[in-house]
CSV table of C-alpha atoms in Angstrom, one decimal:
chain,number,residue,atom,x,y,z
A,15,UNK,CA,140.1,-31.0,22.3
A,16,UNK,CA,136.4,-30.4,22.1
A,17,UNK,CA,134.7,-33.3,20.4
A,18,UNK,CA,132.5,-31.3,18.0
A,19,UNK,CA,130.0,-32.8,15.6
A,20,UNK,CA,129.6,-29.9,13.2
A,21,UNK,CA,131.9,-31.3,10.5
A,22,UNK,CA,130.7,-35.0,10.7
A,23,UNK,CA,129.7,-36.2,7.2
A,24,UNK,CA,130.3,-32.8,5.7
A,25,UNK,CA,132.0,-32.7,2.3
A,26,UNK,CA,135.0,-30.4,2.7
A,27,UNK,CA,137.7,-29.2,0.4
A,28,UNK,CA,141.1,-28.3,1.8
A,29,UNK,CA,142.8,-26.0,-0.8
A,30,UNK,CA,146.6,-25.8,-0.6
A,31,UNK,CA,148.8,-27.8,1.8
A,32,UNK,CA,151.9,-26.7,3.6
A,33,UNK,CA,151.8,-27.2,7.4
A,34,UNK,CA,148.4,-25.7,7.9
A,35,UNK,CA,146.7,-27.6,5.1
A,36,UNK,CA,148.1,-31.0,6.2
A,37,UNK,CA,147.0,-30.4,9.8
A,38,UNK,CA,143.6,-29.1,8.9
A,39,UNK,CA,142.9,-32.1,6.5
A,40,UNK,CA,144.0,-34.6,9.1
A,41,UNK,CA,141.9,-32.9,11.8
A,42,UNK,CA,138.8,-32.7,9.7
A,43,UNK,CA,139.2,-36.4,8.8
A,44,UNK,CA,139.3,-37.2,12.6
A,45,UNK,CA,136.1,-35.2,13.1
A,46,UNK,CA,134.3,-37.3,10.6
A,47,UNK,CA,134.3,-35.1,7.5
A,48,UNK,CA,134.6,-36.3,3.9
A,49,UNK,CA,137.8,-34.5,3.0
A,50,UNK,CA,139.3,-33.8,-0.4
A,51,UNK,CA,142.7,-32.1,-0.6
A,52,UNK,CA,143.8,-30.1,-3.6
A,53,UNK,CA,147.4,-28.9,-4.0
A,54,UNK,CA,149.2,-27.5,-7.0
A,55,UNK,CA,152.4,-29.5,-6.4
A,56,UNK,CA,152.4,-32.9,-8.3
A,57,UNK,CA,151.8,-35.9,-6.1
A,58,UNK,CA,155.1,-37.5,-7.0
A,59,UNK,CA,156.9,-34.4,-5.5
A,60,UNK,CA,154.4,-34.0,-2.6
A,61,UNK,CA,155.2,-36.1,0.5
A,62,UNK,CA,152.6,-34.3,2.5
A,63,UNK,CA,149.9,-35.2,0.1
A,64,UNK,CA,151.2,-38.8,-0.1
A,65,UNK,CA,150.9,-39.0,3.7
A,66,UNK,CA,147.3,-37.8,3.6
A,67,UNK,CA,146.5,-40.3,0.9
A,68,UNK,CA,147.8,-43.1,3.2
A,69,UNK,CA,145.3,-41.9,5.9
A,70,UNK,CA,142.4,-42.5,3.4
A,71,UNK,CA,142.0,-38.9,2.4
A,72,UNK,CA,141.2,-38.1,-1.2
A,73,UNK,CA,144.0,-36.1,-2.8
A,74,UNK,CA,144.0,-34.2,-6.1
A,75,UNK,CA,147.4,-32.8,-7.1
A,76,UNK,CA,149.1,-30.9,-9.9
A,77,UNK,CA,146.6,-28.2,-10.6
A,78,UNK,CA,143.6,-26.4,-9.1
A,79,UNK,CA,140.7,-27.5,-11.4
A,80,UNK,CA,137.7,-25.2,-11.1
A,81,UNK,CA,135.4,-28.0,-12.1
A,82,UNK,CA,136.2,-29.6,-8.8
A,83,UNK,CA,133.8,-27.1,-7.2
A,84,UNK,CA,130.9,-29.0,-8.9
A,85,UNK,CA,131.4,-31.9,-6.5
A,86,UNK,CA,129.1,-30.4,-3.9
A,87,UNK,CA,131.5,-29.2,-1.2
A,88,UNK,CA,129.9,-27.6,1.8
A,89,UNK,CA,133.0,-25.8,3.0
A,90,UNK,CA,136.5,-24.8,1.8
A,91,UNK,CA,139.5,-24.5,4.2
A,92,UNK,CA,142.1,-22.6,2.2
A,93,UNK,CA,145.8,-22.0,2.8
A,94,UNK,CA,146.1,-18.4,4.0
A,95,UNK,CA,148.5,-17.5,1.2
A,96,UNK,CA,146.0,-18.2,-1.5
A,97,UNK,CA,144.4,-14.9,-2.5
A,98,UNK,CA,140.6,-14.4,-2.8
A,99,UNK,CA,141.2,-13.6,-6.5
A,100,UNK,CA,142.2,-17.2,-7.1
A,101,UNK,CA,139.6,-18.7,-9.5
A,102,UNK,CA,138.9,-21.6,-7.1
A,103,UNK,CA,138.0,-19.1,-4.3
A,104,UNK,CA,136.1,-16.8,-6.6
A,105,UNK,CA,134.1,-19.8,-7.9
A,106,UNK,CA,133.4,-21.1,-4.4
A,107,UNK,CA,132.1,-17.7,-3.2
A,108,UNK,CA,129.9,-17.4,-6.3
A,109,UNK,CA,128.4,-20.8,-5.5
A,110,UNK,CA,127.8,-19.7,-1.9
A,111,UNK,CA,130.4,-22.1,-0.4
A,112,UNK,CA,131.9,-20.7,2.8
A,113,UNK,CA,135.6,-20.2,2.8
A,114,UNK,CA,137.6,-20.3,6.1
A,115,UNK,CA,141.2,-20.6,7.2
A,116,UNK,CA,142.7,-23.2,9.6
A,117,UNK,CA,142.6,-20.8,12.7
A,118,UNK,CA,138.8,-21.0,12.7
A,119,UNK,CA,139.1,-24.8,13.2
A,120,UNK,CA,141.5,-24.2,16.0
A,121,UNK,CA,139.1,-21.9,17.8
A,122,UNK,CA,136.2,-24.3,17.4
A,123,UNK,CA,138.0,-27.3,18.9
A,124,UNK,CA,140.1,-25.5,21.6
A,125,UNK,CA,139.3,-26.1,25.3
A,126,UNK,CA,141.9,-23.4,26.1
A,127,UNK,CA,141.3,-19.6,25.9
A,128,UNK,CA,143.2,-17.8,23.2
A,129,UNK,CA,145.5,-14.7,23.2
A,130,UNK,CA,145.7,-13.5,19.6
A,131,UNK,CA,148.3,-11.1,18.3
A,132,UNK,CA,148.2,-9.2,15.0
A,133,UNK,CA,149.5,-6.0,13.5
A,134,UNK,CA,152.0,-5.1,10.8
A,135,UNK,CA,155.3,-5.2,12.8
A,136,UNK,CA,156.2,-6.8,16.1
A,137,UNK,CA,153.8,-9.7,16.0
A,138,UNK,CA,156.4,-12.5,16.5
A,139,UNK,CA,158.3,-10.7,19.2
A,140,UNK,CA,155.1,-9.8,21.0
A,141,UNK,CA,153.8,-13.4,20.7
A,142,UNK,CA,157.0,-14.8,22.0
A,143,UNK,CA,157.2,-12.3,24.9
A,144,UNK,CA,153.6,-13.1,26.0
A,145,UNK,CA,154.4,-16.8,25.8
A,146,UNK,CA,157.5,-16.4,27.9
A,147,UNK,CA,155.8,-14.2,30.5
A,148,UNK,CA,153.0,-16.7,30.9
A,149,UNK,CA,155.4,-19.6,31.0
A,150,UNK,CA,157.5,-17.9,33.7
A,151,UNK,CA,154.3,-17.2,35.6
A,152,UNK,CA,153.3,-20.9,35.5
A,153,UNK,CA,150.2,-20.3,33.4
A,154,UNK,CA,150.9,-23.4,31.1
A,155,UNK,CA,150.9,-21.5,27.8
A,156,UNK,CA,151.2,-23.1,24.3
A,157,UNK,CA,152.4,-21.1,21.3
A,158,UNK,CA,150.9,-21.3,17.8
A,159,UNK,CA,150.4,-19.6,14.4
A,160,UNK,CA,152.9,-18.1,12.0
A,161,UNK,CA,155.6,-18.5,14.7
A,162,UNK,CA,156.0,-22.1,13.7
A,163,UNK,CA,153.3,-24.4,15.1
A,164,UNK,CA,149.9,-24.8,13.3
A,165,UNK,CA,147.1,-23.5,15.5
A,166,UNK,CA,144.7,-26.3,15.0
A,167,UNK,CA,147.4,-28.8,15.9
A,168,UNK,CA,148.1,-27.0,19.1
A,169,UNK,CA,144.4,-26.8,19.9
A,170,UNK,CA,144.1,-30.6,19.6
A,171,UNK,CA,146.4,-31.0,22.6
A,172,UNK,CA,145.4,-28.0,24.6
A,173,UNK,CA,143.4,-28.5,27.8
A,174,UNK,CA,141.3,-26.1,29.9
A,175,UNK,CA,144.3,-25.2,32.1
A,176,UNK,CA,146.4,-24.1,29.1
A,177,UNK,CA,146.3,-20.7,27.2
A,178,UNK,CA,147.1,-20.7,23.5
A,179,UNK,CA,149.2,-17.7,22.4
A,180,UNK,CA,148.7,-17.3,18.7
A,181,UNK,CA,150.3,-15.0,16.1
A,182,UNK,CA,147.7,-14.1,13.4
A,183,UNK,CA,148.3,-12.7,9.9
A,184,UNK,CA,145.8,-10.6,8.0
A,185,UNK,CA,145.5,-13.6,5.6
A,186,UNK,CA,144.4,-15.9,8.4
A,187,UNK,CA,142.0,-13.3,9.9
A,188,UNK,CA,140.1,-12.9,6.6
A,189,UNK,CA,139.0,-16.5,6.9
A,190,UNK,CA,137.3,-16.5,10.3
A,191,UNK,CA,133.7,-16.8,11.2
A,192,UNK,CA,133.3,-17.4,15.0
A,193,UNK,CA,137.0,-17.1,16.0
A,194,UNK,CA,137.3,-15.1,19.3
A,195,UNK,CA,140.3,-14.6,21.5
A,196,UNK,CA,139.9,-13.8,25.1
A,197,UNK,CA,142.7,-11.2,24.8
A,198,UNK,CA,143.5,-9.6,21.4
A,199,UNK,CA,146.5,-7.4,20.6
A,200,UNK,CA,146.9,-5.0,17.6
A,201,UNK,CA,150.5,-3.9,17.7
A,202,UNK,CA,150.4,-1.3,14.9
A,203,UNK,CA,149.2,-0.7,11.3
A,204,UNK,CA,151.3,0.3,8.4
A,205,UNK,CA,151.2,-0.4,4.6
A,206,UNK,CA,151.8,-4.1,4.0
A,207,UNK,CA,150.6,-6.9,1.8
A,208,UNK,CA,148.7,-4.4,-0.5
A,209,UNK,CA,149.4,-6.7,-3.4
A,210,UNK,CA,147.2,-9.2,-1.6
A,211,UNK,CA,144.5,-6.9,-0.1
A,212,UNK,CA,144.4,-4.3,-2.8
A,213,UNK,CA,144.0,-1.3,-0.4
A,214,UNK,CA,145.0,-0.2,3.0
A,215,UNK,CA,141.4,-0.1,4.1
A,216,UNK,CA,140.9,-3.8,3.1
A,217,UNK,CA,144.1,-4.6,5.0
A,218,UNK,CA,142.9,-2.8,8.1
A,219,UNK,CA,139.5,-4.5,7.8
A,220,UNK,CA,141.2,-7.9,7.8
A,221,UNK,CA,143.3,-7.0,10.9
A,222,UNK,CA,140.2,-5.7,12.7
A,223,UNK,CA,138.6,-9.1,12.4
A,224,UNK,CA,140.6,-10.2,15.4
A,225,UNK,CA,138.1,-8.3,17.6
A,226,UNK,CA,134.9,-8.6,15.6
A,227,UNK,CA,133.5,-11.5,17.7
A,228,UNK,CA,134.8,-10.2,21.1
A,229,UNK,CA,132.3,-9.3,23.8
A,230,UNK,CA,132.4,-7.1,26.9
A,231,UNK,CA,134.0,-10.0,28.8
A,232,UNK,CA,137.1,-9.9,26.5
A,233,UNK,CA,140.1,-7.5,26.1
A,234,UNK,CA,141.5,-5.7,23.2
A,235,UNK,CA,145.1,-4.3,23.7
A,236,UNK,CA,145.7,-1.6,21.2
A,237,UNK,CA,148.4,1.0,20.3
A,238,UNK,CA,147.2,4.4,21.6
A,239,UNK,CA,150.0,6.2,19.7
A,240,UNK,CA,148.4,5.4,16.3
A,241,UNK,CA,145.0,7.0,15.5
A,242,UNK,CA,144.2,4.2,13.0
A,243,UNK,CA,144.6,1.4,15.5
A,244,UNK,CA,142.6,3.4,18.1
A,245,UNK,CA,139.9,4.0,15.5
A,246,UNK,CA,139.7,0.2,14.9
A,247,UNK,CA,139.3,-0.3,18.6
A,248,UNK,CA,136.3,2.1,18.8
A,249,UNK,CA,134.3,-0.5,16.8
A,250,UNK,CA,135.1,-3.3,19.3
A,251,UNK,CA,132.8,-4.5,22.0
A,252,UNK,CA,135.8,-5.7,24.1
A,253,UNK,CA,137.3,-3.7,27.0
A,254,UNK,CA,140.0,-1.5,25.5
A,255,UNK,CA,143.4,-1.6,27.1
A,256,UNK,CA,145.7,1.0,25.5
A,257,UNK,CA,149.5,1.0,25.5
A,258,UNK,CA,151.7,4.0,24.7
A,259,UNK,CA,155.4,4.8,24.5
A,260,UNK,CA,154.7,8.5,24.2
A,261,UNK,CA,151.9,9.3,26.7
A,262,UNK,CA,151.4,8.6,30.4
A,263,UNK,CA,148.2,6.7,30.8
A,264,UNK,CA,145.9,6.3,33.8
A,265,UNK,CA,144.8,2.9,32.5
A,266,UNK,CA,146.8,0.5,30.4
A,267,UNK,CA,150.5,0.1,29.7
A,268,UNK,CA,152.9,3.1,29.4
A,269,UNK,CA,156.3,4.5,30.4
A,270,UNK,CA,156.6,6.8,33.4
A,271,UNK,CA,159.7,8.1,35.1
A,272,UNK,CA,161.9,5.5,33.4
A,273,UNK,CA,159.6,2.5,34.3
A,274,UNK,CA,157.2,0.4,32.3
A,275,UNK,CA,153.9,0.6,34.1
A,276,UNK,CA,150.5,-1.1,34.0
A,277,UNK,CA,147.4,0.8,35.4
A,278,UNK,CA,149.9,3.2,37.1
A,279,UNK,CA,151.8,0.3,38.8
A,280,UNK,CA,155.5,0.3,38.2
A,281,UNK,CA,156.6,-3.0,36.9
A,282,UNK,CA,160.2,-2.7,35.8
A,283,UNK,CA,162.9,-0.1,35.1
A,284,UNK,CA,163.6,0.4,31.4
A,285,UNK,CA,167.3,0.4,31.8
A,286,UNK,CA,167.2,-3.2,33.1
A,287,UNK,CA,165.5,-4.5,29.9
A,288,UNK,CA,168.0,-6.2,27.7
A,289,UNK,CA,166.0,-6.3,24.4
A,290,UNK,CA,167.3,-3.4,22.3
A,291,UNK,CA,165.2,-0.8,20.4
A,292,UNK,CA,162.6,1.8,21.1
A,293,UNK,CA,160.2,0.0,18.9
A,294,UNK,CA,160.5,-3.1,21.1
A,295,UNK,CA,159.1,-1.1,24.0
A,296,UNK,CA,155.8,-1.2,22.1
A,297,UNK,CA,156.0,-5.0,22.0
A,298,UNK,CA,157.0,-5.2,25.6
A,299,UNK,CA,154.2,-2.9,26.8
A,300,UNK,CA,151.5,-4.9,24.9
A,301,UNK,CA,152.9,-8.2,26.1
A,302,UNK,CA,153.1,-7.0,29.6
A,303,UNK,CA,149.4,-5.9,29.4
A,304,UNK,CA,148.4,-9.4,28.2
A,305,UNK,CA,150.4,-11.0,30.9
A,306,UNK,CA,149.0,-8.8,33.7
A,307,UNK,CA,145.4,-9.5,32.4
A,308,UNK,CA,146.3,-13.2,32.6
A,309,UNK,CA,147.3,-12.9,36.3
A,310,UNK,CA,151.1,-13.1,35.8
A,311,UNK,CA,153.0,-11.5,38.7
A,312,UNK,CA,155.6,-8.7,38.2
A,313,UNK,CA,158.6,-10.9,39.2
A,314,UNK,CA,157.8,-13.3,36.3
A,315,UNK,CA,157.6,-10.4,33.8
A,316,UNK,CA,160.8,-8.9,35.1
A,317,UNK,CA,162.6,-12.2,34.8
A,318,UNK,CA,161.7,-12.5,31.1
A,319,UNK,CA,162.7,-8.9,30.4
A,320,UNK,CA,166.1,-9.4,32.2
A,321,UNK,CA,167.0,-12.3,29.9
A,322,UNK,CA,165.0,-12.1,26.6
A,323,UNK,CA,167.4,-10.8,23.8
A,324,UNK,CA,165.1,-11.2,20.8
A,325,UNK,CA,163.4,-13.6,18.4
A,326,UNK,CA,165.6,-15.3,15.8
A,327,UNK,CA,166.0,-13.1,12.7
A,328,UNK,CA,164.2,-10.1,14.4
A,329,UNK,CA,167.0,-7.8,15.7
A,330,UNK,CA,168.6,-10.9,17.2
A,331,UNK,CA,171.9,-10.5,19.0
A,332,UNK,CA,174.3,-13.0,17.4
A,333,UNK,CA,177.7,-12.5,18.8
A,334,UNK,CA,180.5,-10.1,19.7
A,335,UNK,CA,183.7,-10.6,17.6
A,336,UNK,CA,186.8,-8.4,18.4
A,337,UNK,CA,184.6,-5.7,19.9
A,338,UNK,CA,182.0,-5.6,17.1
A,339,UNK,CA,178.4,-6.6,18.0
A,340,UNK,CA,176.5,-8.5,15.3
A,341,UNK,CA,172.7,-8.3,15.0
A,342,UNK,CA,170.5,-10.4,12.7
A,343,UNK,CA,167.4,-8.6,11.5
A,344,UNK,CA,166.8,-10.6,8.4
A,345,UNK,CA,163.0,-10.4,9.0
A,346,UNK,CA,163.3,-6.6,8.1
A,347,UNK,CA,161.7,-7.1,4.7
A,348,UNK,CA,160.5,-3.5,4.3
A,349,UNK,CA,161.9,0.0,5.0
A,350,UNK,CA,159.9,0.6,8.1
A,351,UNK,CA,161.4,-2.5,9.8
A,352,UNK,CA,164.9,-1.3,8.9
A,353,UNK,CA,164.1,2.2,10.2
A,354,UNK,CA,163.1,0.6,13.5
A,355,UNK,CA,166.3,-1.4,13.6
A,356,UNK,CA,168.6,1.6,12.8
A,357,UNK,CA,166.8,3.6,15.5
A,358,UNK,CA,167.6,1.0,18.1
A,359,UNK,CA,171.3,1.9,18.2
A,360,UNK,CA,173.1,5.1,19.2
A,361,UNK,CA,176.6,4.1,18.1
A,362,UNK,CA,178.3,3.6,14.7
A,363,UNK,CA,176.6,1.0,12.4
A,364,UNK,CA,177.8,-1.0,9.4
A,365,UNK,CA,174.6,-1.9,7.6
A,366,UNK,CA,174.1,-4.9,5.4
A,367,UNK,CA,171.1,-4.4,3.1
A,368,UNK,CA,169.5,-5.6,-0.2
A,369,UNK,CA,167.3,-8.2,-1.7
A,370,UNK,CA,164.2,-8.5,-3.9
A,371,UNK,CA,163.3,-5.4,-6.0
A,372,UNK,CA,159.6,-4.7,-5.6
A,373,UNK,CA,159.8,-1.4,-7.5
A,374,UNK,CA,160.0,0.9,-4.5
A,375,UNK,CA,162.7,3.4,-3.7
A,376,UNK,CA,164.4,3.7,-0.3
A,377,UNK,CA,164.6,7.5,0.3
A,378,UNK,CA,162.7,7.3,3.5
A,379,UNK,CA,165.8,5.6,5.0
A,380,UNK,CA,168.0,8.6,4.5
A,381,UNK,CA,167.1,10.5,7.8
A,382,UNK,CA,168.0,7.3,9.7
A,383,UNK,CA,171.4,6.8,8.2
A,384,UNK,CA,173.0,9.4,10.5
A,385,UNK,CA,174.8,6.6,12.5
A,386,UNK,CA,175.6,4.4,9.5
A,387,UNK,CA,179.4,4.7,8.8
A,388,UNK,CA,179.4,2.1,6.0
A,389,UNK,CA,177.1,0.0,3.9
A,390,UNK,CA,177.4,-3.4,2.2
A,391,UNK,CA,174.8,-4.1,-0.4
A,392,UNK,CA,173.7,-7.2,-2.3
A,393,UNK,CA,170.8,-8.5,-4.4
A,394,UNK,CA,168.6,-6.8,-7.0
A,395,UNK,CA,168.1,-3.6,-4.9
A,396,UNK,CA,171.8,-2.9,-4.4
A,397,UNK,CA,172.0,0.0,-6.9
A,398,UNK,CA,169.0,1.7,-5.3
A,399,UNK,CA,170.4,1.4,-1.8
A,400,UNK,CA,173.8,2.6,-2.9
A,401,UNK,CA,172.1,5.7,-4.3
A,402,UNK,CA,170.4,6.6,-1.1
A,403,UNK,CA,173.5,5.8,0.9
A,404,UNK,CA,175.4,8.3,-1.3
A,405,UNK,CA,172.7,11.0,-0.8
A,406,UNK,CA,173.0,10.4,2.9
A,407,UNK,CA,176.8,11.0,2.8
A,408,UNK,CA,177.9,7.5,3.5
A,409,UNK,CA,181.5,7.3,2.2
A,410,UNK,CA,182.2,3.6,2.5
A,411,UNK,CA,179.8,1.6,0.3
A,412,UNK,CA,180.6,-1.8,-1.2
A,413,UNK,CA,178.5,-4.2,-3.3
A,414,UNK,CA,179.0,-8.0,-2.9
A,415,UNK,CA,177.3,-11.0,-4.4
A,416,UNK,CA,175.4,-12.3,-1.3
A,417,UNK,CA,175.0,-12.2,2.5
A,418,UNK,CA,177.8,-14.7,3.0
A,419,UNK,CA,180.3,-12.3,1.4
A,420,UNK,CA,178.7,-9.3,3.0
A,421,UNK,CA,179.8,-10.3,6.5
A,422,UNK,CA,183.6,-10.2,6.1
A,423,UNK,CA,183.2,-7.1,3.9
A,424,UNK,CA,181.3,-5.4,6.8
A,425,UNK,CA,183.9,-6.5,9.3
A,426,UNK,CA,186.6,-4.9,7.2
A,427,UNK,CA,184.8,-1.5,7.4
A,428,UNK,CA,184.3,-1.8,11.2
A,429,UNK,CA,186.1,-1.0,14.4
A,430,UNK,CA,185.7,-2.1,18.0
A,431,UNK,CA,182.5,-0.6,19.4
A,432,UNK,CA,180.6,-0.8,16.1
A,433,UNK,CA,177.4,-2.6,15.5
A,434,UNK,CA,177.3,-4.7,12.3
A,435,UNK,CA,173.6,-5.0,11.4
A,436,UNK,CA,171.9,-7.2,8.8
A,437,UNK,CA,168.6,-5.4,8.2
A,438,UNK,CA,167.9,-5.8,4.4
A,439,UNK,CA,164.8,-3.6,4.0
A,440,UNK,CA,163.8,-6.1,1.2
A,441,UNK,CA,162.4,-9.6,0.8
A,442,UNK,CA,164.8,-12.4,0.3
A,443,UNK,CA,163.4,-14.2,-2.7
A,444,UNK,CA,165.8,-12.9,-5.3
A,445,UNK,CA,168.5,-15.1,-3.7
A,446,UNK,CA,167.0,-17.1,-0.8
A,447,UNK,CA,163.9,-19.1,-0.3
A,448,UNK,CA,163.1,-17.3,2.9
A,449,UNK,CA,164.3,-14.6,5.3
A,450,UNK,CA,165.1,-17.4,7.8
A,451,UNK,CA,167.6,-18.9,5.3
A,452,UNK,CA,169.1,-15.5,4.7
A,453,UNK,CA,169.5,-14.9,8.4
A,454,UNK,CA,171.0,-18.3,9.1
A,455,UNK,CA,173.6,-17.7,6.4
A,456,UNK,CA,174.5,-14.4,8.2
A,457,UNK,CA,174.8,-16.2,11.5
A,458,UNK,CA,177.0,-18.9,10.1
A,459,UNK,CA,179.2,-16.3,8.4
A,460,UNK,CA,179.5,-14.3,11.7
A,461,UNK,CA,180.6,-17.4,13.6
A,462,UNK,CA,183.3,-18.2,11.0
A,463,UNK,CA,184.9,-14.8,11.9
A,464,UNK,CA,185.7,-16.0,15.4
């Protein structure tokens, strides 16, 4: 970790805890800042805040009092989930107080170069693939970000011989100043988080921040099959490395004659890749490009692609029971993700879907229901999904109370050779605290069938 002096004796407010806030507060305290933490959860129910209090950090819990901004803070480090419309953030910006997110701290203290991955879909799978390829290639990578480990905590232990592979959300990227990855990846751009960003343009602008500080010595790997992402790349100073599943490219990553290729060099035959789904070829191509730019040899990339079956809750292969293959795609919290999952299989599918009703309909799923032989629905959106299933001509549709009940119901509709797929097309919050919990319940129910 770099021993920087820029925060020494600065008065800093950390707004919102969770993992990133706790790590940021402790780090700033080590760097000599005068830290105050403000979290909405009461102190008596807040073990994270209690732990910071024991370290000598000032803690204010139970509310976000706007008058706190009158205490002369020079910087605010906010939890990425707190929107910029929050009165505390609006008040800070009116007073000219800079607002950053924790990933900015990670960049400032890191001795290791960073590979940053963002986009709407595929971030976690791509991040994991890059990490695994670098690890197999003996490049000593560390993994960070939304994937589970707080970036600034990873940066504290990283040395010059490491590389930090970091998944980045639009929320995090809105709060950067000097942050600059050596290699950046933009997987794709679709409508997402518009309740937070307001417009698609604002969402794109946040994503584009991943490359705003890059120079000619850096790389930006970008989806050449999307005009929007390529347009974002045109404003970058980095060297552009395109990837495409549709076009043969002279430079960059593409598919040619049944092989994945980089700069026209054949790296691996597609038929040997075990990760299912056409959409995952995008993730594989972008990850391969980052690995090749990092000096990873082909044999290491091949070894990963021969064994990598997916990230937990993201089209994850769970088990085969009596000839039926079960896949957990609980992370599919929108229709686009479910479309990608349905497109990954050619044989008959029994689909488990449902969850939080955000007011949208699901008609865009209908053209992709051609292989769906049966559907089991649950949650608030069950009636809407049943309607589009009926329009698509699915004859076997059953509503159940929850995912736990959906698994045996789906098994009852299935035959050997079928795929039983949890891909909800909805968020989980009507019944479960997270998509991870929803996916874990699915996995447990599958194993009970054995």
